[in-house]
Tab-separated table of C-alpha atoms and ligand atoms in Angstrom:
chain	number	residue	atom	x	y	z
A	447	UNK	CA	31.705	-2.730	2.960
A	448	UNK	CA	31.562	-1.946	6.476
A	449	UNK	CA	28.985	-3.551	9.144
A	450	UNK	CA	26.962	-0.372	9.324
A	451	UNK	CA	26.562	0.444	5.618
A	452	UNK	CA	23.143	1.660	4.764
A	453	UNK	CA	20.449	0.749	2.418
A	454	UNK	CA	19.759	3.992	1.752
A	455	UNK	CA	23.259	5.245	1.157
A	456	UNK	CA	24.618	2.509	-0.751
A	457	UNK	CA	23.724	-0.928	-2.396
A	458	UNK	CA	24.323	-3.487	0.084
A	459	UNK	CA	25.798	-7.043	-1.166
A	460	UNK	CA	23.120	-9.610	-1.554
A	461	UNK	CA	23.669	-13.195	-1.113
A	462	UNK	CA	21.435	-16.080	-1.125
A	463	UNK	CA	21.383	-16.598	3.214
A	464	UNK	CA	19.881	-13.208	4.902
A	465	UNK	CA	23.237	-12.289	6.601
A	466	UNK	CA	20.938	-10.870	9.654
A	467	UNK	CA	17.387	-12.187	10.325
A	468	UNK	CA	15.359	-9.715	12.644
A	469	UNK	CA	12.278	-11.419	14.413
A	470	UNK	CA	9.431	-10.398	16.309
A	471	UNK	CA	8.566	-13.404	18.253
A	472	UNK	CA	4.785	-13.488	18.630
A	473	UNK	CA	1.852	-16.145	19.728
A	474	UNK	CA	3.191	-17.609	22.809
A	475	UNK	CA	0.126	-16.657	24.425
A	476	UNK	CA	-1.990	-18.236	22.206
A	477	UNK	CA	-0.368	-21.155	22.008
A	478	UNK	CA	-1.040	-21.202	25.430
A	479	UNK	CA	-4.444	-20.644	25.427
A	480	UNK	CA	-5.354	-23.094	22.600
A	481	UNK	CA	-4.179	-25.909	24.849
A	482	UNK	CA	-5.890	-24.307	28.064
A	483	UNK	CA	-2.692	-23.492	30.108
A	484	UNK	CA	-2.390	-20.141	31.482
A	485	UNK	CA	-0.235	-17.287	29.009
A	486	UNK	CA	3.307	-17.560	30.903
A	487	UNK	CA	3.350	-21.280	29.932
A	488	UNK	CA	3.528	-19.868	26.182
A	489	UNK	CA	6.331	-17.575	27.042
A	490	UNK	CA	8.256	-21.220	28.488
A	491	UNK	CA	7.756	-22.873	25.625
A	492	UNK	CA	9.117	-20.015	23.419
A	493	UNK	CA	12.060	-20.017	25.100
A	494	UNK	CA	12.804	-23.529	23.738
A	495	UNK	CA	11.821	-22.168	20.143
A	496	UNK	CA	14.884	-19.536	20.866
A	497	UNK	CA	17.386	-22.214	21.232
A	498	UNK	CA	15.795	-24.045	18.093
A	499	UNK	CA	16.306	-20.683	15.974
A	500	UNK	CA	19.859	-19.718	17.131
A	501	UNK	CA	20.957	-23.579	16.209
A	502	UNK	CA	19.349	-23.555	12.774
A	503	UNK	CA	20.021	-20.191	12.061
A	504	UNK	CA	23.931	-20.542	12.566
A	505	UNK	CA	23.790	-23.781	10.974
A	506	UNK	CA	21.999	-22.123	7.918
A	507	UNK	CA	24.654	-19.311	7.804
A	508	UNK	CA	23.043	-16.370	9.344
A	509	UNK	CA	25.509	-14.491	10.927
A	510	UNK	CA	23.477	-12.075	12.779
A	511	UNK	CA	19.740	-13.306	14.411
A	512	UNK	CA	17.968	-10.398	16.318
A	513	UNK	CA	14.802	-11.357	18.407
A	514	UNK	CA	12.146	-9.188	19.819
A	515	UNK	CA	11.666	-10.791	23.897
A	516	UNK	CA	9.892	-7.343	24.901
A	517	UNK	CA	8.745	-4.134	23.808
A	518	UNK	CA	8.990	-0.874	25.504
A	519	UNK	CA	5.172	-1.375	25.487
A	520	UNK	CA	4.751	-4.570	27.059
A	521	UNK	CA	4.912	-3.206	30.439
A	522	UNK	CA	1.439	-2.650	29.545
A	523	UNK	CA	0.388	-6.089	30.332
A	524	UNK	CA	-0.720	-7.444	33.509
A	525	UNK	CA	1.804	-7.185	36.357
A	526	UNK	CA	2.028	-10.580	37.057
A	527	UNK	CA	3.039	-11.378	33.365
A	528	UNK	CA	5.542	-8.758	32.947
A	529	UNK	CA	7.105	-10.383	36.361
A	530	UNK	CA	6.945	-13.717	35.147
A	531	UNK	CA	9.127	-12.143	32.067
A	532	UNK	CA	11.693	-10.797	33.844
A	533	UNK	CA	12.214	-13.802	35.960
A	534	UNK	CA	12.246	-16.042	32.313
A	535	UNK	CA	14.915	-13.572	31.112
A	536	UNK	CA	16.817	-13.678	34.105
A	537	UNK	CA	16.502	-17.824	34.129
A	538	UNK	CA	17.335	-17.719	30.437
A	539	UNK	CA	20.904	-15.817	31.176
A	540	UNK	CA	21.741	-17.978	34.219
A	541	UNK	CA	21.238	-21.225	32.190
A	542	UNK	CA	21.495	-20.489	28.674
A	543	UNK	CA	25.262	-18.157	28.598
A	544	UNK	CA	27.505	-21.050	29.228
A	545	UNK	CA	26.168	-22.988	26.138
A	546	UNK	CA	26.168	-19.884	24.144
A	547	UNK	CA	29.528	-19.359	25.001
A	548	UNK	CA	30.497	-23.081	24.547
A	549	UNK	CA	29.122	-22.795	20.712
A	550	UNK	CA	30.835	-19.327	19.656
A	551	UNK	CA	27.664	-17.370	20.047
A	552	UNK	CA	28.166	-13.225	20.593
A	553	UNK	CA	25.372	-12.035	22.621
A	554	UNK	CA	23.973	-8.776	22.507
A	555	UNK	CA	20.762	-7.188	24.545
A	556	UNK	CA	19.556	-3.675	23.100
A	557	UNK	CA	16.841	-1.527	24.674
A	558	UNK	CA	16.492	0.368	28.065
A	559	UNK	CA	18.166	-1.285	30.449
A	560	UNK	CA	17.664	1.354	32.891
A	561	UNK	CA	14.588	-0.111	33.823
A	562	UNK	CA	15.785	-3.811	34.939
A	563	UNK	CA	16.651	-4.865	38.224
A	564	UNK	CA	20.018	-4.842	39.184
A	565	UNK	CA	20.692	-8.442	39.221
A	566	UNK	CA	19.094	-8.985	35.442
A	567	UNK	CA	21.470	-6.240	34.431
A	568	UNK	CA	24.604	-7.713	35.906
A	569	UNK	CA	23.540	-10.799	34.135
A	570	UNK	CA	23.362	-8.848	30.671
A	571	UNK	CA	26.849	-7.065	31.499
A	572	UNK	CA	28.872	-10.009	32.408
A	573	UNK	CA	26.753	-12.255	29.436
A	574	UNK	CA	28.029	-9.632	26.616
A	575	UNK	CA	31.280	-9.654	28.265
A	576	UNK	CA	31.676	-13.350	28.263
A	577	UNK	CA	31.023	-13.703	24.785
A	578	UNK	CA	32.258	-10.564	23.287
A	579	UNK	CA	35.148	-12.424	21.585
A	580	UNK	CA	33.326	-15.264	20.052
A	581	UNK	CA	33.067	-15.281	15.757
A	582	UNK	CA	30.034	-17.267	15.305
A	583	UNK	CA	26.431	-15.928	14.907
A	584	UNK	CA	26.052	-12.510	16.507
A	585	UNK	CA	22.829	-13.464	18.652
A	586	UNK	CA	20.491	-10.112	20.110
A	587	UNK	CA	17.923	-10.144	22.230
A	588	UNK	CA	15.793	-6.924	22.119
A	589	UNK	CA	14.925	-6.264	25.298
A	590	UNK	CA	12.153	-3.281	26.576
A	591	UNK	CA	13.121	-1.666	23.064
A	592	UNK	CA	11.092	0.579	21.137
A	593	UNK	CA	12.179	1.475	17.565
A	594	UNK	CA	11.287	5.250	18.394
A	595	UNK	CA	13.486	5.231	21.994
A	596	UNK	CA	16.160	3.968	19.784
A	597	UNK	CA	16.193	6.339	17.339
A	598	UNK	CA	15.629	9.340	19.826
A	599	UNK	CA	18.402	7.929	22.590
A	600	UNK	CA	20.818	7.942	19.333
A	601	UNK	CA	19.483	11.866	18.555
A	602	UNK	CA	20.036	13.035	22.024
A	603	UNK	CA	23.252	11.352	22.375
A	604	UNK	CA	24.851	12.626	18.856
A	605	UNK	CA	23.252	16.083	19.701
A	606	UNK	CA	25.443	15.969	23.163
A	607	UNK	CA	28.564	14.815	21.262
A	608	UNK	CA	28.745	17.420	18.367
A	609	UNK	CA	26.371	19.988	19.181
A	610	UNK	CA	28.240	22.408	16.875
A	611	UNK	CA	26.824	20.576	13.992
A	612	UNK	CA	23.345	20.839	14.838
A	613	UNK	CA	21.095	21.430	11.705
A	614	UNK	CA	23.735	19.477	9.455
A	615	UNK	CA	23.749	16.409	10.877
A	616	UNK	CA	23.501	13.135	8.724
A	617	UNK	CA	22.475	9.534	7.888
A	618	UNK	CA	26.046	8.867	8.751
A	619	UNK	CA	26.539	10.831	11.680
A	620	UNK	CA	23.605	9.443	13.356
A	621	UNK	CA	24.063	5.415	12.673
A	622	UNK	CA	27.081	4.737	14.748
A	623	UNK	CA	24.511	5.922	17.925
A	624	UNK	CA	21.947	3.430	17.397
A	625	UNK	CA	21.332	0.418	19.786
A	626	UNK	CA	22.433	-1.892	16.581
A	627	UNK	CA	24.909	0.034	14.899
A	628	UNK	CA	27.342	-3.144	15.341
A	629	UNK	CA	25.013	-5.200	12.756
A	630	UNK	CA	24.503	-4.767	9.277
A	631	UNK	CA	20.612	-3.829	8.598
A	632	UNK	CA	18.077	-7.100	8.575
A	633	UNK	CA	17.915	-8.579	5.194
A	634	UNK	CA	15.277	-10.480	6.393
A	635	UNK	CA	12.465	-9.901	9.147
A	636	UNK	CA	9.869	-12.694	10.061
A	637	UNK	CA	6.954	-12.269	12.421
A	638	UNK	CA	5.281	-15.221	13.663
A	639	UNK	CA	2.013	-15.197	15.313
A	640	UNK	CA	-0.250	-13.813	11.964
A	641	UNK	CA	-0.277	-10.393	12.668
A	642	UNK	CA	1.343	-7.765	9.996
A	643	UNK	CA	2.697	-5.075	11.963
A	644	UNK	CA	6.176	-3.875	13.096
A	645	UNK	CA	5.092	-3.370	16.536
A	646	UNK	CA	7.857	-0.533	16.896
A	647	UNK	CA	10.817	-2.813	16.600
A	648	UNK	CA	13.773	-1.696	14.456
A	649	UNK	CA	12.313	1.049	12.899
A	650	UNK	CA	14.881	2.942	11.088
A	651	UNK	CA	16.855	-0.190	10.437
A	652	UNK	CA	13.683	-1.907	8.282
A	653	UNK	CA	14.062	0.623	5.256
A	654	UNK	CA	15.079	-2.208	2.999
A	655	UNK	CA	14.037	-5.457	5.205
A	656	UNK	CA	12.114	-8.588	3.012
A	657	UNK	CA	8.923	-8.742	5.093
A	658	UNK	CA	7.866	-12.620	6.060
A	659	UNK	CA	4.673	-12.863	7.881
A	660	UNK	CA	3.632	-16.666	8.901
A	661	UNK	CA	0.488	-17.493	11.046
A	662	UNK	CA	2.651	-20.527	13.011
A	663	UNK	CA	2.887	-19.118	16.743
A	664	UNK	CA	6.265	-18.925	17.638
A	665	UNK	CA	6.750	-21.570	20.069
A	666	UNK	CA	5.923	-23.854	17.104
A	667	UNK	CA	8.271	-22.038	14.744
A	668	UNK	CA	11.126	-24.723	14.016
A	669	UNK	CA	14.060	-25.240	11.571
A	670	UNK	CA	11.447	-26.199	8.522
A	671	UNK	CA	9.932	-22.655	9.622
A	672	UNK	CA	13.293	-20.682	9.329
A	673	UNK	CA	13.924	-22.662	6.004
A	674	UNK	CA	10.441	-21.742	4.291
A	675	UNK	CA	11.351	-17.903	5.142
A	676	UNK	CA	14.936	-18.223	3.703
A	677	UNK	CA	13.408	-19.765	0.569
A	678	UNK	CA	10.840	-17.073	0.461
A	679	UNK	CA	13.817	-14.400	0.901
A	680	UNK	CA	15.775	-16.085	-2.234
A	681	UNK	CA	12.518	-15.596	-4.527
A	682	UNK	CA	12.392	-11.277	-3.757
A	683	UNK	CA	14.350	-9.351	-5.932
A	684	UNK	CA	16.031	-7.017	-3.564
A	685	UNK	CA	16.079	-3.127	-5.988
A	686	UNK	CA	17.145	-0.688	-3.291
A	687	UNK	CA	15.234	1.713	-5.209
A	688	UNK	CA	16.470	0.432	-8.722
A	689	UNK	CA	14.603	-1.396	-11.642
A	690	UNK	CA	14.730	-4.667	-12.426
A	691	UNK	CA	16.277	-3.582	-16.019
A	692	UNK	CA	18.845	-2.205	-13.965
A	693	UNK	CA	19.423	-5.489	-12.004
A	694	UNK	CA	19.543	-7.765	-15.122
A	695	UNK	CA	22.230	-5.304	-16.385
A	696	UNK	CA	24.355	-5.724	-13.301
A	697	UNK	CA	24.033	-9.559	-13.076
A	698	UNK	CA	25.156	-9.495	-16.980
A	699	UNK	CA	28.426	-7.557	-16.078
A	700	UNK	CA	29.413	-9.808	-13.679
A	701	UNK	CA	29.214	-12.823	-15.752
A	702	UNK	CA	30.739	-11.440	-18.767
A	703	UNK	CA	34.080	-11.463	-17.429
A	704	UNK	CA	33.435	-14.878	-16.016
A	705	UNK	CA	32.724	-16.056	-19.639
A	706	UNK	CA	35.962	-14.211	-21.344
A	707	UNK	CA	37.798	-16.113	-18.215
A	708	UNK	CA	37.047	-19.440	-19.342
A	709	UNK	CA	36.941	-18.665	-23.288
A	710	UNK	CA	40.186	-17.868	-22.450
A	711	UNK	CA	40.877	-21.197	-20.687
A	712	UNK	CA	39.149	-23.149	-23.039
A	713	UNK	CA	41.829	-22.071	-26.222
B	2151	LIG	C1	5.028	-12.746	22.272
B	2151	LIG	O1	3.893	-13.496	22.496
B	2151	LIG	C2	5.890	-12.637	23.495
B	2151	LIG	C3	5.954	-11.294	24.067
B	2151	LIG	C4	5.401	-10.223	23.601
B	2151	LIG	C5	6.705	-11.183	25.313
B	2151	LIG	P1	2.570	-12.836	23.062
B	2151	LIG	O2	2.608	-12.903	24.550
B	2151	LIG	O3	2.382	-11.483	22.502
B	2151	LIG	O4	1.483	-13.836	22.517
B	2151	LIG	P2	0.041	-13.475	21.955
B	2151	LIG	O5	0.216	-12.458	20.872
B	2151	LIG	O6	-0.756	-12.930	23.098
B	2151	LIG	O7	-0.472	-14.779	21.457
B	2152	LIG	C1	5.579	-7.543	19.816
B	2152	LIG	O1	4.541	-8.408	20.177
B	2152	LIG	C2	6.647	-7.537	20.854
B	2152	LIG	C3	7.366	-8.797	21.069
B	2152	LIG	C4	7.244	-9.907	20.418
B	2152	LIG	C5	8.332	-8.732	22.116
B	2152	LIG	P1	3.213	-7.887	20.829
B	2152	LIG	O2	2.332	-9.063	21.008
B	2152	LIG	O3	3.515	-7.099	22.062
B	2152	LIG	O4	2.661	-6.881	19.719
B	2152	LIG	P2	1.229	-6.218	19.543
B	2152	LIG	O5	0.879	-5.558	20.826
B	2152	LIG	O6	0.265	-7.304	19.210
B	2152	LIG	O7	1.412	-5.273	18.396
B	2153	LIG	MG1	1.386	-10.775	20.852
């Protein structure tokens, strides 16, 4: 099955690891607050949790972990914060690559870049270039995306590609334009922080995503976080639309021949 395959078009595998984790990254500010330290501390400290969840993710098997750093509508906040952001990101990059690098880690950033400074989008550039060869965990960072400005970017640049097969376009032709079209879809998505909302993160690519909502803020999200969400991921029966009869059918024919195999053996 390739990368890309959809949820909606066909049955992806399921196995008991998510093969790609999608997070949104919520409560630094909180955390912050609670311990009377102004907001940006928060955003230091989650930082840190980042490296915890790329170690114990690839250690646990994920092969792709996407995490939401900024939304297309954070430039809402306060100018000084959104600064402060920028400069973490661009901090993160200059000290964090090498190590990625070092431990097989693919980087990928996703969102508008148009709107960074120069000098954070060299970074970016020569960071995905760097690592483009490594076969470990596939790490992205969303950065000033917006599930809708992903979806239209991918519109308006199939519509200047084929524009003779406007009206008939499909699932298929679309995918291969969107920001994350390299990744299989999230089999799991975990927001820290308490709230339940998607926040316009991957929009189109959450059709079939196990939803994990935890009230830890997420510079206090560790590796005995990550594992409670796995286990909670093993306990949903994934149906893509189907019943369970349907499921308990399936898992049947795939042990039958298992159980001829070692009848067989056995004589
Ligand atoms: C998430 O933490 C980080 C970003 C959105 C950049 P918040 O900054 O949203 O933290 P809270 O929600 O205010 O606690
Ligand atoms: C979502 O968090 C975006 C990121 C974590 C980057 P927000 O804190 O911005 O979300 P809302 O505004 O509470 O929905
Ligand atoms: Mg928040």
């Amino acid at each position: 099955m390739s990368k890309a395959s959809s949820s909606t078009l066909d049955i992806p595998a399921v196995g008991s690891v998510p093969r790609h984790v999608a997070v949104i990254m919520d409560g630094n500010g909180r955390w912050a607050k609670k311990r009377f330290l102004p907001r940006v501390a928060g955003h230091k400290r989650g930082v840190e949790a980042v490296r915890e969840a790329v170690r114990s993710c690839a250690k646990a098997g994920v092969e792709y972990l996407t995490l939401f750093a900024f939304s297309s509508e954070n430039w809402r906040r306060p100018a000084d914060e959104v600064s402060f952001l920028m400069q973490l990101f661009v901090r993160a990059l200059e000290q964090e690559v090498a190590r990625l690098h070092d431990n097989g880690i693919r980087l990928r950033i996703v969102g508008d870049l148009s709107a960074f400074e120069p000098r954070l989008t060299r970074l970016i550039v020569e960071a995905e270039k760097l690592t483009a060869g490594n076969g470990g965990l596939t790490l992205t960072i969303a950065a000033n995306y917006g599930g809708r400005w992903d979806i239209l970017q991918a519109v308006n640049r199939l519509c200047a590609a084929d524009p003779s097969k406007a009206g008939r376009y499909t699932e298929q032709d679309l995918a291969p334009w969107l920001a994350m079209s390299y990744a299989p879809e999230p089999d799991l998505f975990i927001r820290t922080g308490g709230e339940q909302r998607v926040s316009n993160f991957l929009l189109w690519h959450l059709a079939y995503t196990e939803l994990y909502f935890t009230d830890t803020l997420w510079p206090d999200f560790g590796e005995a976080e990550l594992s409670r969400a796995i286990e909670f991921y093993r306990t949903r029966e994934r149906r893509f639309g189907r019943t369970s009869e349907q499921l308990a059918v399936r898992a049947d024919a795939e042990i039958a021949p298992r159980r001829i195999a070692s009848d067989a053996a056995g004589r």
